[in-house]
Short mmCIF file of C-alpha atoms in Angstrom, two decimals:
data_model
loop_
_atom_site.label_atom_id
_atom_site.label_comp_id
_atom_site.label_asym_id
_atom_site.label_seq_id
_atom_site.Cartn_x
_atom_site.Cartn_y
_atom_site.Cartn_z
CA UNK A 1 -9.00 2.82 23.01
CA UNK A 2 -7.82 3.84 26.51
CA UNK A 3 -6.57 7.25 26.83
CA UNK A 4 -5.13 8.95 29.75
CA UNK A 5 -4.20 12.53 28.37
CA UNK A 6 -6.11 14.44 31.16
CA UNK A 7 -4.02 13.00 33.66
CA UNK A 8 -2.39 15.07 35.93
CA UNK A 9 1.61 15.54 35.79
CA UNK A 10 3.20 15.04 38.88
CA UNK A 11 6.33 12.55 39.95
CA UNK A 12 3.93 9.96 40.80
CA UNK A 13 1.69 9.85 38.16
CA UNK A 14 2.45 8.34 35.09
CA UNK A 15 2.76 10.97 32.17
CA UNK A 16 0.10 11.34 29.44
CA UNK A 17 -0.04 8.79 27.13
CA UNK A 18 -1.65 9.54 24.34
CA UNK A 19 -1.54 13.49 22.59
CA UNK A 20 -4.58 15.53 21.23
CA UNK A 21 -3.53 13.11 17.76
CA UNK A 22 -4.02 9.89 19.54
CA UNK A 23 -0.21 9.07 19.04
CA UNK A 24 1.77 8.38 22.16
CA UNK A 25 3.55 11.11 23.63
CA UNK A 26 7.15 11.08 23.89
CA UNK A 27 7.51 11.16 27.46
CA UNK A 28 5.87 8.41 28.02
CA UNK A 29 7.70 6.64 25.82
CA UNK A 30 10.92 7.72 27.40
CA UNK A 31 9.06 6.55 31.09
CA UNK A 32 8.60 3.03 29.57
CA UNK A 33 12.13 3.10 28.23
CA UNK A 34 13.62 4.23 31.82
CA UNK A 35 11.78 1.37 33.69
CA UNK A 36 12.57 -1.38 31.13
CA UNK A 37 16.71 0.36 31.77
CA UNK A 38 16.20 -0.02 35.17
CA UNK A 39 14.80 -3.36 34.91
CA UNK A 40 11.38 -2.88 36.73
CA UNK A 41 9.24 -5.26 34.87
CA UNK A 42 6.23 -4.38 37.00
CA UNK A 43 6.02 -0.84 36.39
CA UNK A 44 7.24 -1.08 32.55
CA UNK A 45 3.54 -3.55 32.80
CA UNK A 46 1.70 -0.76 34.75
CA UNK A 47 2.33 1.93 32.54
CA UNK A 48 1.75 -0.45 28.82
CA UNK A 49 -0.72 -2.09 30.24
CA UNK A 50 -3.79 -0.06 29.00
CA UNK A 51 -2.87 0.64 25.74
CA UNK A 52 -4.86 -0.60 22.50
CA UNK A 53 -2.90 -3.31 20.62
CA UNK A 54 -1.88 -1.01 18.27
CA UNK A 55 -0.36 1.51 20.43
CA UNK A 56 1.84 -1.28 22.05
CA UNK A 57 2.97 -2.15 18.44
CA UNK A 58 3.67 1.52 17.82
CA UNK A 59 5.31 1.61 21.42
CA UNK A 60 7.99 -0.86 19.76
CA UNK A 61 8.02 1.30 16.44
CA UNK A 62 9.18 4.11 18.40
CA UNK A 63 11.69 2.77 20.47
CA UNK A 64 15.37 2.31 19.27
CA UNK A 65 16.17 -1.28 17.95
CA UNK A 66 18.33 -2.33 20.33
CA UNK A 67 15.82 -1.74 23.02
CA UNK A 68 12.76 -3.80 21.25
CA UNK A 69 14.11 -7.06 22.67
CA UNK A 70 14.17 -6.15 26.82
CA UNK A 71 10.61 -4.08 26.35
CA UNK A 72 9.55 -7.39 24.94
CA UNK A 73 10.94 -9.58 27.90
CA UNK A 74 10.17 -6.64 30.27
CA UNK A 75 6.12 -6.68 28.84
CA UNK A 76 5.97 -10.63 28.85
CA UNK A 77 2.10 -11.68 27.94
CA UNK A 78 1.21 -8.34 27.01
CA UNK A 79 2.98 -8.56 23.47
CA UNK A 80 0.07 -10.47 22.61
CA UNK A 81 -0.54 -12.20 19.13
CA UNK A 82 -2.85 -9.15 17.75
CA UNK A 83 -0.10 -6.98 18.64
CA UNK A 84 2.37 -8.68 16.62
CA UNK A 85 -0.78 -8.84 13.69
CA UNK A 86 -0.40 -4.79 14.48
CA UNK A 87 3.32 -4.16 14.21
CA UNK A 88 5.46 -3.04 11.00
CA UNK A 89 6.71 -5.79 9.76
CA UNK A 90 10.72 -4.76 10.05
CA UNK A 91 9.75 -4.50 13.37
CA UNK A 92 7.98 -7.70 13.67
CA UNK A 93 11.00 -9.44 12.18
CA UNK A 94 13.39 -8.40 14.81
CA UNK A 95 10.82 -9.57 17.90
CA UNK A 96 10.55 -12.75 16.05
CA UNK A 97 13.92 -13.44 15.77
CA UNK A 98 14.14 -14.02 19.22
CA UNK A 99 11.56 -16.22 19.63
CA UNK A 100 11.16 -19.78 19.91
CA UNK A 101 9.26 -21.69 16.98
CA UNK A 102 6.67 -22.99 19.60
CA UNK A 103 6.11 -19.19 21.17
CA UNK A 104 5.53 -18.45 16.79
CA UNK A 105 3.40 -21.13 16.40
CA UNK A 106 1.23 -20.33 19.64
CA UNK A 107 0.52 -16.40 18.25
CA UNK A 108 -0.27 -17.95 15.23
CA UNK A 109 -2.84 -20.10 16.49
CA UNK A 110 -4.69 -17.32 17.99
CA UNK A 111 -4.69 -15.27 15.28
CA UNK A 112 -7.25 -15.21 11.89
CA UNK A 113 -5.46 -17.33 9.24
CA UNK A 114 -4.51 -14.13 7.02
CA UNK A 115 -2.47 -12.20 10.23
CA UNK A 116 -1.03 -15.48 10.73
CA UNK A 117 -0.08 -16.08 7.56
CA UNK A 118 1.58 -12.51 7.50
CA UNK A 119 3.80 -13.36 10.68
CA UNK A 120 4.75 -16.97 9.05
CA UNK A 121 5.57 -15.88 5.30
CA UNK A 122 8.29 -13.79 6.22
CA UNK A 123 10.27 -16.38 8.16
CA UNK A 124 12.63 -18.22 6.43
CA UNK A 125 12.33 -21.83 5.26
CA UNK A 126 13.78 -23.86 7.82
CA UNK A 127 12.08 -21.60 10.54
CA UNK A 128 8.69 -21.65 8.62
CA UNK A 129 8.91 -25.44 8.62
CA UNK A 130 9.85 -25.33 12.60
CA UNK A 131 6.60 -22.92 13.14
CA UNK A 132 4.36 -25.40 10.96
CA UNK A 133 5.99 -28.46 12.94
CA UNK A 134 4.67 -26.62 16.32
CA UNK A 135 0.69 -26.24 15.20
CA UNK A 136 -1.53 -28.60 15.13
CA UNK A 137 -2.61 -30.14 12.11
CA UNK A 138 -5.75 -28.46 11.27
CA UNK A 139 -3.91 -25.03 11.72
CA UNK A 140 -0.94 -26.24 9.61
CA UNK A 141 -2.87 -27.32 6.95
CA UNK A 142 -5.11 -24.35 6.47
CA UNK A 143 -1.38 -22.42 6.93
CA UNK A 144 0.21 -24.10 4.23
CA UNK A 145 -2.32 -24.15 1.78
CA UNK A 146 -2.24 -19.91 2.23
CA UNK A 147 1.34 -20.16 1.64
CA UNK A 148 1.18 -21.95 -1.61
CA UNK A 149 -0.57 -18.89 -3.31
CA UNK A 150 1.29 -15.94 -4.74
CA UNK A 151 2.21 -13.11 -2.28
CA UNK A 152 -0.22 -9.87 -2.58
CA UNK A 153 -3.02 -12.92 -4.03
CA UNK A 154 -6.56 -13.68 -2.63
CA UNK A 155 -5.43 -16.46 -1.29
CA UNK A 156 -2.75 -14.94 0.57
CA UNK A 157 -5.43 -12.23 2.35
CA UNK A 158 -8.17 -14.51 2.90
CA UNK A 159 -10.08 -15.73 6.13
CA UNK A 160 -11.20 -19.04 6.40
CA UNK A 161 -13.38 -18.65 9.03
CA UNK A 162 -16.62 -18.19 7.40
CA UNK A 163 -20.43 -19.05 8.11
CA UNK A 164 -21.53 -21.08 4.96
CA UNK A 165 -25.25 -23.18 5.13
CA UNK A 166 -27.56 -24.78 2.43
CA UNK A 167 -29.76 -23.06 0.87
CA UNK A 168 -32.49 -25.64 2.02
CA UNK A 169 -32.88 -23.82 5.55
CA UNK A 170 -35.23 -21.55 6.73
CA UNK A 171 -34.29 -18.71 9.28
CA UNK A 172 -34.98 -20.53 12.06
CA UNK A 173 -32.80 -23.18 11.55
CA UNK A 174 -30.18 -20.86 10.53
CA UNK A 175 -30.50 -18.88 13.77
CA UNK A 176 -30.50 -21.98 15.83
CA UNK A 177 -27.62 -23.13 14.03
CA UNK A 178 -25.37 -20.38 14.76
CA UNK A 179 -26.45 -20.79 18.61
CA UNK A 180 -25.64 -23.92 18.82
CA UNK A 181 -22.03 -24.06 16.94
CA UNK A 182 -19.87 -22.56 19.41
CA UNK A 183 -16.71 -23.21 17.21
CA UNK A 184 -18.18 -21.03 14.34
CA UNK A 185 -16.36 -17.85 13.79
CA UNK A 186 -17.53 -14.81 16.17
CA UNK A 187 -16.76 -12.10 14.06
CA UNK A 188 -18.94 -12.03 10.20
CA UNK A 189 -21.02 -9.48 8.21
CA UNK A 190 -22.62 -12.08 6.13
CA UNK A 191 -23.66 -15.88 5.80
CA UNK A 192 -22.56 -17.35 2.33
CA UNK A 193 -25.34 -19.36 0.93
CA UNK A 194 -23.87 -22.59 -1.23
CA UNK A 195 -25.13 -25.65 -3.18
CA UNK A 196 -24.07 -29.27 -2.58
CA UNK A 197 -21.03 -28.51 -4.56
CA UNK A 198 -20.20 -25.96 -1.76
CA UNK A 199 -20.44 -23.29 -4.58
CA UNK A 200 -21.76 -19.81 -3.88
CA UNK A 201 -25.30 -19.42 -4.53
CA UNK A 202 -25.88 -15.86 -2.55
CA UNK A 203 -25.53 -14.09 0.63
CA UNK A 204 -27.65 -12.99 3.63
CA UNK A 205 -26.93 -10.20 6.22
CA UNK A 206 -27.05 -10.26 9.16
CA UNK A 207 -29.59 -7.58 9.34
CA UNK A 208 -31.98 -8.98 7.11
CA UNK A 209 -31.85 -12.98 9.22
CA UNK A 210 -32.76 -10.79 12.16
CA UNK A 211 -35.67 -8.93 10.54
CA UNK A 212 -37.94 -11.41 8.89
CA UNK A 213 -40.11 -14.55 10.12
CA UNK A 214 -38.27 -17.62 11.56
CA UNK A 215 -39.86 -19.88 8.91
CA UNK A 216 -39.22 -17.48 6.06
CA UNK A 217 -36.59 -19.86 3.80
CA UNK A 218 -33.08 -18.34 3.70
CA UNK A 219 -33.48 -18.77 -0.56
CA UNK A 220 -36.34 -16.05 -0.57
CA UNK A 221 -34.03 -13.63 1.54
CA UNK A 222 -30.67 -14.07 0.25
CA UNK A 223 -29.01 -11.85 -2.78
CA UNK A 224 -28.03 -14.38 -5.29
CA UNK A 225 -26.15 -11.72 -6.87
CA UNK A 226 -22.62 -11.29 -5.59
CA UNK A 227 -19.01 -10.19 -6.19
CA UNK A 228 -16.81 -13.84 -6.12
CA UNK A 229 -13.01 -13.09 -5.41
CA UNK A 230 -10.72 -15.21 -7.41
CA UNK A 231 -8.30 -17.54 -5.23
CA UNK A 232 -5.52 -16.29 -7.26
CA UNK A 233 -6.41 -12.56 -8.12
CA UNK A 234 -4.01 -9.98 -7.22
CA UNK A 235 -4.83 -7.96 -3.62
CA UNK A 236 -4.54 -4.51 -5.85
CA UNK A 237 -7.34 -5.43 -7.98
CA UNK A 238 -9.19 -7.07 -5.45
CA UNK A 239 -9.20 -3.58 -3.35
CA UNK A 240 -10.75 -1.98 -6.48
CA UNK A 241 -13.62 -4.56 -7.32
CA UNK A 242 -14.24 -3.80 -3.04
CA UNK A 243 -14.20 0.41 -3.92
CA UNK A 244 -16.38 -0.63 -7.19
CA UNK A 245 -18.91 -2.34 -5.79
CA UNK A 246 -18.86 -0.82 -2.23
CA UNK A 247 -18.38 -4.29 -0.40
CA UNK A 248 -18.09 -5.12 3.32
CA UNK A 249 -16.86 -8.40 2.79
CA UNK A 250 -16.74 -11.29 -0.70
CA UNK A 251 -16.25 -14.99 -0.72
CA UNK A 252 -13.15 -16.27 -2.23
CA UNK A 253 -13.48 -19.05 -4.78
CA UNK A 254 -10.94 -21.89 -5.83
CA UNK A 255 -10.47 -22.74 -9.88
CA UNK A 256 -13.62 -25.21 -9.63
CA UNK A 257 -15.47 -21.88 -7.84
CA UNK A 258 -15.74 -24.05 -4.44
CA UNK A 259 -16.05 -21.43 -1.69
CA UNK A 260 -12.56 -21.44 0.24
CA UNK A 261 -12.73 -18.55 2.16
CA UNK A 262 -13.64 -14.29 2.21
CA UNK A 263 -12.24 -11.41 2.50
CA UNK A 264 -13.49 -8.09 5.16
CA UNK A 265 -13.01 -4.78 4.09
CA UNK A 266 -10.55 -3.99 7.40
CA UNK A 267 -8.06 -6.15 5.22
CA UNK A 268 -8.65 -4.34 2.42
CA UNK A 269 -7.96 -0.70 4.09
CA UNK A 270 -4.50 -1.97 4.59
CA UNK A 271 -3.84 -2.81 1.16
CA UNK A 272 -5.41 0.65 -0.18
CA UNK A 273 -3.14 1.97 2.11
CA UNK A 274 -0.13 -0.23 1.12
CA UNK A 275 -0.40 0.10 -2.98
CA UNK A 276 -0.64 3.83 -2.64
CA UNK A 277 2.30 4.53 -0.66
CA UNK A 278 3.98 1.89 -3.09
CA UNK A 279 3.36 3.51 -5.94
CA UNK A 280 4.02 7.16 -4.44
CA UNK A 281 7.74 5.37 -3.20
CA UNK A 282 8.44 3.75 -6.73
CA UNK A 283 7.75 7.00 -8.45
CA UNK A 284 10.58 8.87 -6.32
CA UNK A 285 12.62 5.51 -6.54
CA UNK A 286 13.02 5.04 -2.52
CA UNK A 287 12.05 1.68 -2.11
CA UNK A 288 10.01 0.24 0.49
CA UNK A 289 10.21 3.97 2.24
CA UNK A 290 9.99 2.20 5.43
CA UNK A 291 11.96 4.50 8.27
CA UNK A 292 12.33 0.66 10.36
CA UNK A 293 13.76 -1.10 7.03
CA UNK A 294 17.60 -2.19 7.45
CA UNK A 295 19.89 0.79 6.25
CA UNK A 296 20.86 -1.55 3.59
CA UNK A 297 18.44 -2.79 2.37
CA UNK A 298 17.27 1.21 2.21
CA UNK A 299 20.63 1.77 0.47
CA UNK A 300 20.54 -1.10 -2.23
CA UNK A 301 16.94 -0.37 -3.26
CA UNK A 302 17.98 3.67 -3.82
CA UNK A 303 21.21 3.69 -4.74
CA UNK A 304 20.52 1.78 -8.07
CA UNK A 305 17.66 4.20 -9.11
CA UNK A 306 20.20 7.07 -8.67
CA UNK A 307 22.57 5.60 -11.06
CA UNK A 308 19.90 5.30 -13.07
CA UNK A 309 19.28 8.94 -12.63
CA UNK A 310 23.11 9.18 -13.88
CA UNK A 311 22.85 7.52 -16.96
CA UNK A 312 19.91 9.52 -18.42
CA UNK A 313 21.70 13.06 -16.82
CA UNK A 314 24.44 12.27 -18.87
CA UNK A 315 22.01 11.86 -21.78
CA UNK A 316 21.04 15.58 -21.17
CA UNK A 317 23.98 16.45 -20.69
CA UNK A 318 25.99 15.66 -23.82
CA UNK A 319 22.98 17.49 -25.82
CA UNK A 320 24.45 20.68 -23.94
CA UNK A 321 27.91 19.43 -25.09
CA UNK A 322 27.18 19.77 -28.36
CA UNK A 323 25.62 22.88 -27.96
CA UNK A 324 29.21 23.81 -26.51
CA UNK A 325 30.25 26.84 -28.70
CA UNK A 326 26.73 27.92 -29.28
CA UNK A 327 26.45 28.60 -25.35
CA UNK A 328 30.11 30.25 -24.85
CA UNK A 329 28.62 33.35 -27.15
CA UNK A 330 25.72 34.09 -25.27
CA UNK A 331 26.43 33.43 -21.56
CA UNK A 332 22.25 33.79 -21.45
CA UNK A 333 21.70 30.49 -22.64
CA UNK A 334 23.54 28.60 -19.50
CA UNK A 335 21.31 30.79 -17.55
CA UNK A 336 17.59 30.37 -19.18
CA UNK A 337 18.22 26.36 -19.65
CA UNK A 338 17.79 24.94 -16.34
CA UNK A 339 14.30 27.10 -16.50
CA UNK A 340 13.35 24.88 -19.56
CA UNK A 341 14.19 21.73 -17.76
CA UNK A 342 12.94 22.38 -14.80
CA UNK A 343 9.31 23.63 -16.21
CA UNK A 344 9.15 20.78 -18.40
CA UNK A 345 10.32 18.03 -15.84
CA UNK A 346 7.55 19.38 -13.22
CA UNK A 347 4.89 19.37 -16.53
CA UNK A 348 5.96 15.33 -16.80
CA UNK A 349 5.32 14.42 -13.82
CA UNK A 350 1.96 16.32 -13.15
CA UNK A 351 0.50 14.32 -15.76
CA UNK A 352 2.92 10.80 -14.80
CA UNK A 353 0.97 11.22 -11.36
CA UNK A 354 -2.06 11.41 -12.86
CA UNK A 355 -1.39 8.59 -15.47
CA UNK A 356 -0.14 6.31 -13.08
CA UNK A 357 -3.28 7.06 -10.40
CA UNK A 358 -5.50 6.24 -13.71
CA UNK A 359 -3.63 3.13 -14.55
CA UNK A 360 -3.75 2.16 -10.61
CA UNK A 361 -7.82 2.72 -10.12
CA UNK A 362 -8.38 1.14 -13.48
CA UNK A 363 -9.71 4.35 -14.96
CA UNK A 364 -7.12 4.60 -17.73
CA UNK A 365 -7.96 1.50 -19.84
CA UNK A 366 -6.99 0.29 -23.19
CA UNK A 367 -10.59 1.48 -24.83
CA UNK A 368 -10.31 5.43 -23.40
CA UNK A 369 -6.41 5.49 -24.13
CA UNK A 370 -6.71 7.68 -27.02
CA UNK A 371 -9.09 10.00 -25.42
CA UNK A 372 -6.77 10.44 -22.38
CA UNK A 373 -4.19 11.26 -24.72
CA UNK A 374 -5.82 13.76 -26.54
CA UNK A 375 -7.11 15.21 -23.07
CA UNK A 376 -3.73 15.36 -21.96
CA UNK A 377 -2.47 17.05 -24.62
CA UNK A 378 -4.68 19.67 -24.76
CA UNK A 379 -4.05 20.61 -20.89
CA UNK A 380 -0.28 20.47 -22.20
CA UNK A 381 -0.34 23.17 -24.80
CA UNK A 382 -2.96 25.13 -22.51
CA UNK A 383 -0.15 25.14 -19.65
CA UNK A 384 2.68 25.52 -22.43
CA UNK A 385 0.64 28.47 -23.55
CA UNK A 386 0.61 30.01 -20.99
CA UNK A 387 3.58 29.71 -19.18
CA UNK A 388 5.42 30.65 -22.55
CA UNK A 389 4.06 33.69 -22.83
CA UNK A 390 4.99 34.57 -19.55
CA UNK A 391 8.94 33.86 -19.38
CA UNK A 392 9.05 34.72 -23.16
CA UNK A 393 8.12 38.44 -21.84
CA UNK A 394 9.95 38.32 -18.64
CA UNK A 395 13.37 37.30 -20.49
CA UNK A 396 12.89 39.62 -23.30
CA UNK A 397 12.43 42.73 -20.90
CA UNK A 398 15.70 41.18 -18.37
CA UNK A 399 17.87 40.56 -21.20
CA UNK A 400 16.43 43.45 -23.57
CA UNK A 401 16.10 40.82 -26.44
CA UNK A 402 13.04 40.38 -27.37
CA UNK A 403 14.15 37.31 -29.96
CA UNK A 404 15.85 35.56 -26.70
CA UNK A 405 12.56 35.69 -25.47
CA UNK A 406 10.64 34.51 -28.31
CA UNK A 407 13.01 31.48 -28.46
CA UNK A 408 12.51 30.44 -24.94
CA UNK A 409 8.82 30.81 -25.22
CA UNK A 410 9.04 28.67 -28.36
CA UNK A 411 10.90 26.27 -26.17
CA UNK A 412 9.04 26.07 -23.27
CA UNK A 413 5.91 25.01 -25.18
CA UNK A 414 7.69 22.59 -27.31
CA UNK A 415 9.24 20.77 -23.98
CA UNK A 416 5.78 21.15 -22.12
CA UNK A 417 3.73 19.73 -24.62
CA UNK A 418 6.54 16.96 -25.20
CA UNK A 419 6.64 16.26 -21.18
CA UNK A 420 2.96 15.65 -21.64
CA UNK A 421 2.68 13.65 -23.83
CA UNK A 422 5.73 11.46 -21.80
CA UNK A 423 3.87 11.92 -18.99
CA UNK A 424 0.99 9.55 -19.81
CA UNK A 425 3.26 7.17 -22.72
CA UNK A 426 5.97 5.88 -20.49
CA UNK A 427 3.43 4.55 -17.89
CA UNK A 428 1.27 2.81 -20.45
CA UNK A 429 3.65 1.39 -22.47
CA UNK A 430 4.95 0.16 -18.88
CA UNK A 431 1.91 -0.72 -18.18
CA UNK A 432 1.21 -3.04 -21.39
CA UNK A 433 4.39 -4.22 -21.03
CA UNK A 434 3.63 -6.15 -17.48
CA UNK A 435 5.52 -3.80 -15.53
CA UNK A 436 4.86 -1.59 -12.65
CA UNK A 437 3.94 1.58 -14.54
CA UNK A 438 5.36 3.39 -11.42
CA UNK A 439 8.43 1.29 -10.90
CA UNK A 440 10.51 3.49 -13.66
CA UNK A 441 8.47 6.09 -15.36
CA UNK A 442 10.14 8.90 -12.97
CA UNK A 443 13.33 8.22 -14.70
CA UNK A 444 12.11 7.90 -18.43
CA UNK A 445 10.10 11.08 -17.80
CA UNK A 446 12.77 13.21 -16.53
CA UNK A 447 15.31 12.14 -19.03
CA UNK A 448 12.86 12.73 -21.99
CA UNK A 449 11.93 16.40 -20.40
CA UNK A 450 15.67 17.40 -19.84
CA UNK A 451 16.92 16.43 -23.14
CA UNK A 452 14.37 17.76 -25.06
CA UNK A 453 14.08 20.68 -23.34
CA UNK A 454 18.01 21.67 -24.02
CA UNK A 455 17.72 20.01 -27.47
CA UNK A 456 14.42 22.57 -28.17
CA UNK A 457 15.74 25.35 -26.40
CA UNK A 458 19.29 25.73 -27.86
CA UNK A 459 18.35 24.23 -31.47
CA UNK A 460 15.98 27.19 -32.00
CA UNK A 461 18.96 29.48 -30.58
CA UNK A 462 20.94 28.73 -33.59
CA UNK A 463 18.19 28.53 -35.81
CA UNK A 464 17.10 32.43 -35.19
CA UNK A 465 20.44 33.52 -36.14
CA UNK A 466 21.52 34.38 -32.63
CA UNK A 467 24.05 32.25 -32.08
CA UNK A 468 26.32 30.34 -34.51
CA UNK A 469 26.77 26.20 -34.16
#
């Protein structure tokens, strides 16, 4: 990547690009903005022009929305298809928008058939059919066929641009095959071995065609054991089997396990790096979390999750209502229970994290369930233990009442241990229910912690005598 921090700043020069965290700086994003204002095309092209894709695509990330559409006029042939492959996808949207279905279909050509799949999917289905009517048929085919496959599938994340040859060669041939096929793909880790079928027999690396004797046969080289991607497997689990089995790239198989296509593990970085921050955002209940996603669209996916919030606070809440009288004698109470929420609530979602990273990487399973549980618990009345013992001292020495202390220790272990066990139930039973186990478990966690917690708490306040129901 090109990278002009050392340069000197003077009026003439243009300012550093890129900071000592290779992110570009803000006056030079402010310089770019000034010359596309002024409408100097030329200089707006001097000072882009040696940027990586990706900083170009963060160059439109950073600028306000209503100024995305000149910079793009203003940088002409330098918003290049692999920046649009490298942009946020809000982002993306809006540049798209205002261009024409044969500009679309022209970035799409150039690009590997998963980016351009990504660019066409969002579209919607009278523009998708304009961008398809624009490439040429092989393209539109291999286009179409991606589209028919579920979103965040195999099929959707694929490359079809593989090297595949009989397993009748020898080296020799092989090399002299890839010489002499300039239209094979220019970028592979591996050549996928098949039988007449066109099924998957093994691979060969690179490394090892380059190593041994041209008339060595590719059979007696290649690993016949390999990791075959499902067309129709979801990208989440296909990321793990790539962690498991420390892959660089797998072939993709259709139902009949023809070889179709392969994924490369740069794919699969983005969707490690996709499901985590989607399960970290559907835990807190914020939605795609995406700082360039329409304001409404930001708005509809919180707003519901907070009235969510509402209903189960209310839950909590009429507990304390009943509690009413009970907390009018000993003002003490009022004061000690948000403690005994709060405690237990952070308790729940210690181990919900944990539970749903489990569930996630496939390390919580259906045959160590039990034994999670059981581990679970144990750290829960460890913690409850402990932090009992502490506040049950502290408020008996602040309050001089050494029984108001015992009963809040008595409550804080019950609503720990309780808020462990939630913390690992709700996202399993999620979890074998079908659903996201991170999509609610925030709210079933919290409400089960708060009302317990008051229920525990102000139940053993009348039951030592202290206070009358």
């Amino acid at each position: 990547m090109t990278e002009l921090t050392d340069a000197p700043e003077t009026d003439d020069v243009a300012p550093p690009r890129l900071d000592e965290d290779n992110r570009l700086t803000d006056k030079f994003v402010r310089s770019v903005s000034e010359a596309v204002d002024d409408g100097d095309a030329n200089l707006a092209q001097e000072l882009v022009n040696p940027l990586h894709n990706a900083d170009i695509a963060d160059l439109f990330e950073l600028i306000d929305e209503d100024e995305r559409a000149p910079l793009a006029e203003a940088l002409g042939d330098l918003v290049s298809a692999d920046v649009l492959s490298e942009m946020n996808e809000h982002v993306r949207e809006d540049l798209i928008e205002i261009l024409e279905p044969g500009q679309i279909a022209d970035f799409a050509e150039q690009l590997e058939t998963d980016d351009a799949v990504a660019i066409i999917e969002d579209l919607e289905e009278n523009e998708q059919q304009a961008v398809l009517a624009e490439l040429d048929d092989e393209d539109r085919a291999v286009i179409e066929s991606a589209l028919t496959y579920p979103e965040e599938s195999a099929g959707r994340i694929m490359q079809r641009d593989l090297v595949a040859v009989p397993e009748h060669m020898n080296v020799g041939q092989l090399i002299d095959y890839l010489r002499e096929h300039r239209d094979l793909t220019t970028e592979f880790w591996e050549v996928y071995v098949v039988d007449p079928s066109h099924k998957p027999v093994g691979t060969c690396q690179l490394s090892w065609i380059l190593r041994v004797p041209r008339d060595i046969a590719v059979a007696d080289i290649m690993k016949r054991e390999q990791t075959l991607i499902p067309v129709d497997m979801d990208q989440e689990e296909v990321a793990l089997r790539f962690q498991k089995y420390n892959l660089i790239s797998a072939a993709v198989v259709n139902e009949d396990g023809r070889l179709i296509g392969m994924i490369t593990v740069d794919d699969i970085l983005h969707i490690v790096e996709d499901e985590a921050s989607e399960d970290v955002l559907l835990l807190s209940g914020a939605g795609e979390g995406d700082i360039n996603e329409p304001i409404r669209d930001s708005y509809k996916s919180r707003v519901r999750w907070l009235i969510a919030n509402l209903a189960t606070a209310m839950v909590a809440s009429f507990v304390i209502s009943i509690f009413g009288a009970a907390i009018e004698q000993m003002v003490a109470l009022a004061v000690l229970m948000p403690i005994v929420a709060s405690i237990g609530g952070n308790a729940g979602t210690q181990t919900m994290a944990v539970s749903v990273r489990a569930l996630a990487m496939n390390e919580l399973t259906r045959s160590n369930t039990r034994r999670i549980i059981v581990r679970e618990f144990r750290i829960a009345v460890l913690n409850g233990g402990t932090i009992a013992v502490l506040i049950g001292i502290g408020t008996g020495l602040i309050f001089a009442n050494p029984m108001l202390g015992g009963v809040i220790a008595a409550a804080m272990l019950i609503n720990i241990v309780i808020a462990g066990f939630a913390g690992i139930f709700v996202p399993v039973m999620l979890e074998r229910m079908n659903q996201d186990p991170a999509l609610a478990s925030s709210v079933f966690v919290t409400m089960i912690t708060d009302t317990m917690g008051f229920l525990a708490f102000l139940s053993l306040a009348v039951a030592s005598g202290m206070v009358s129901f």
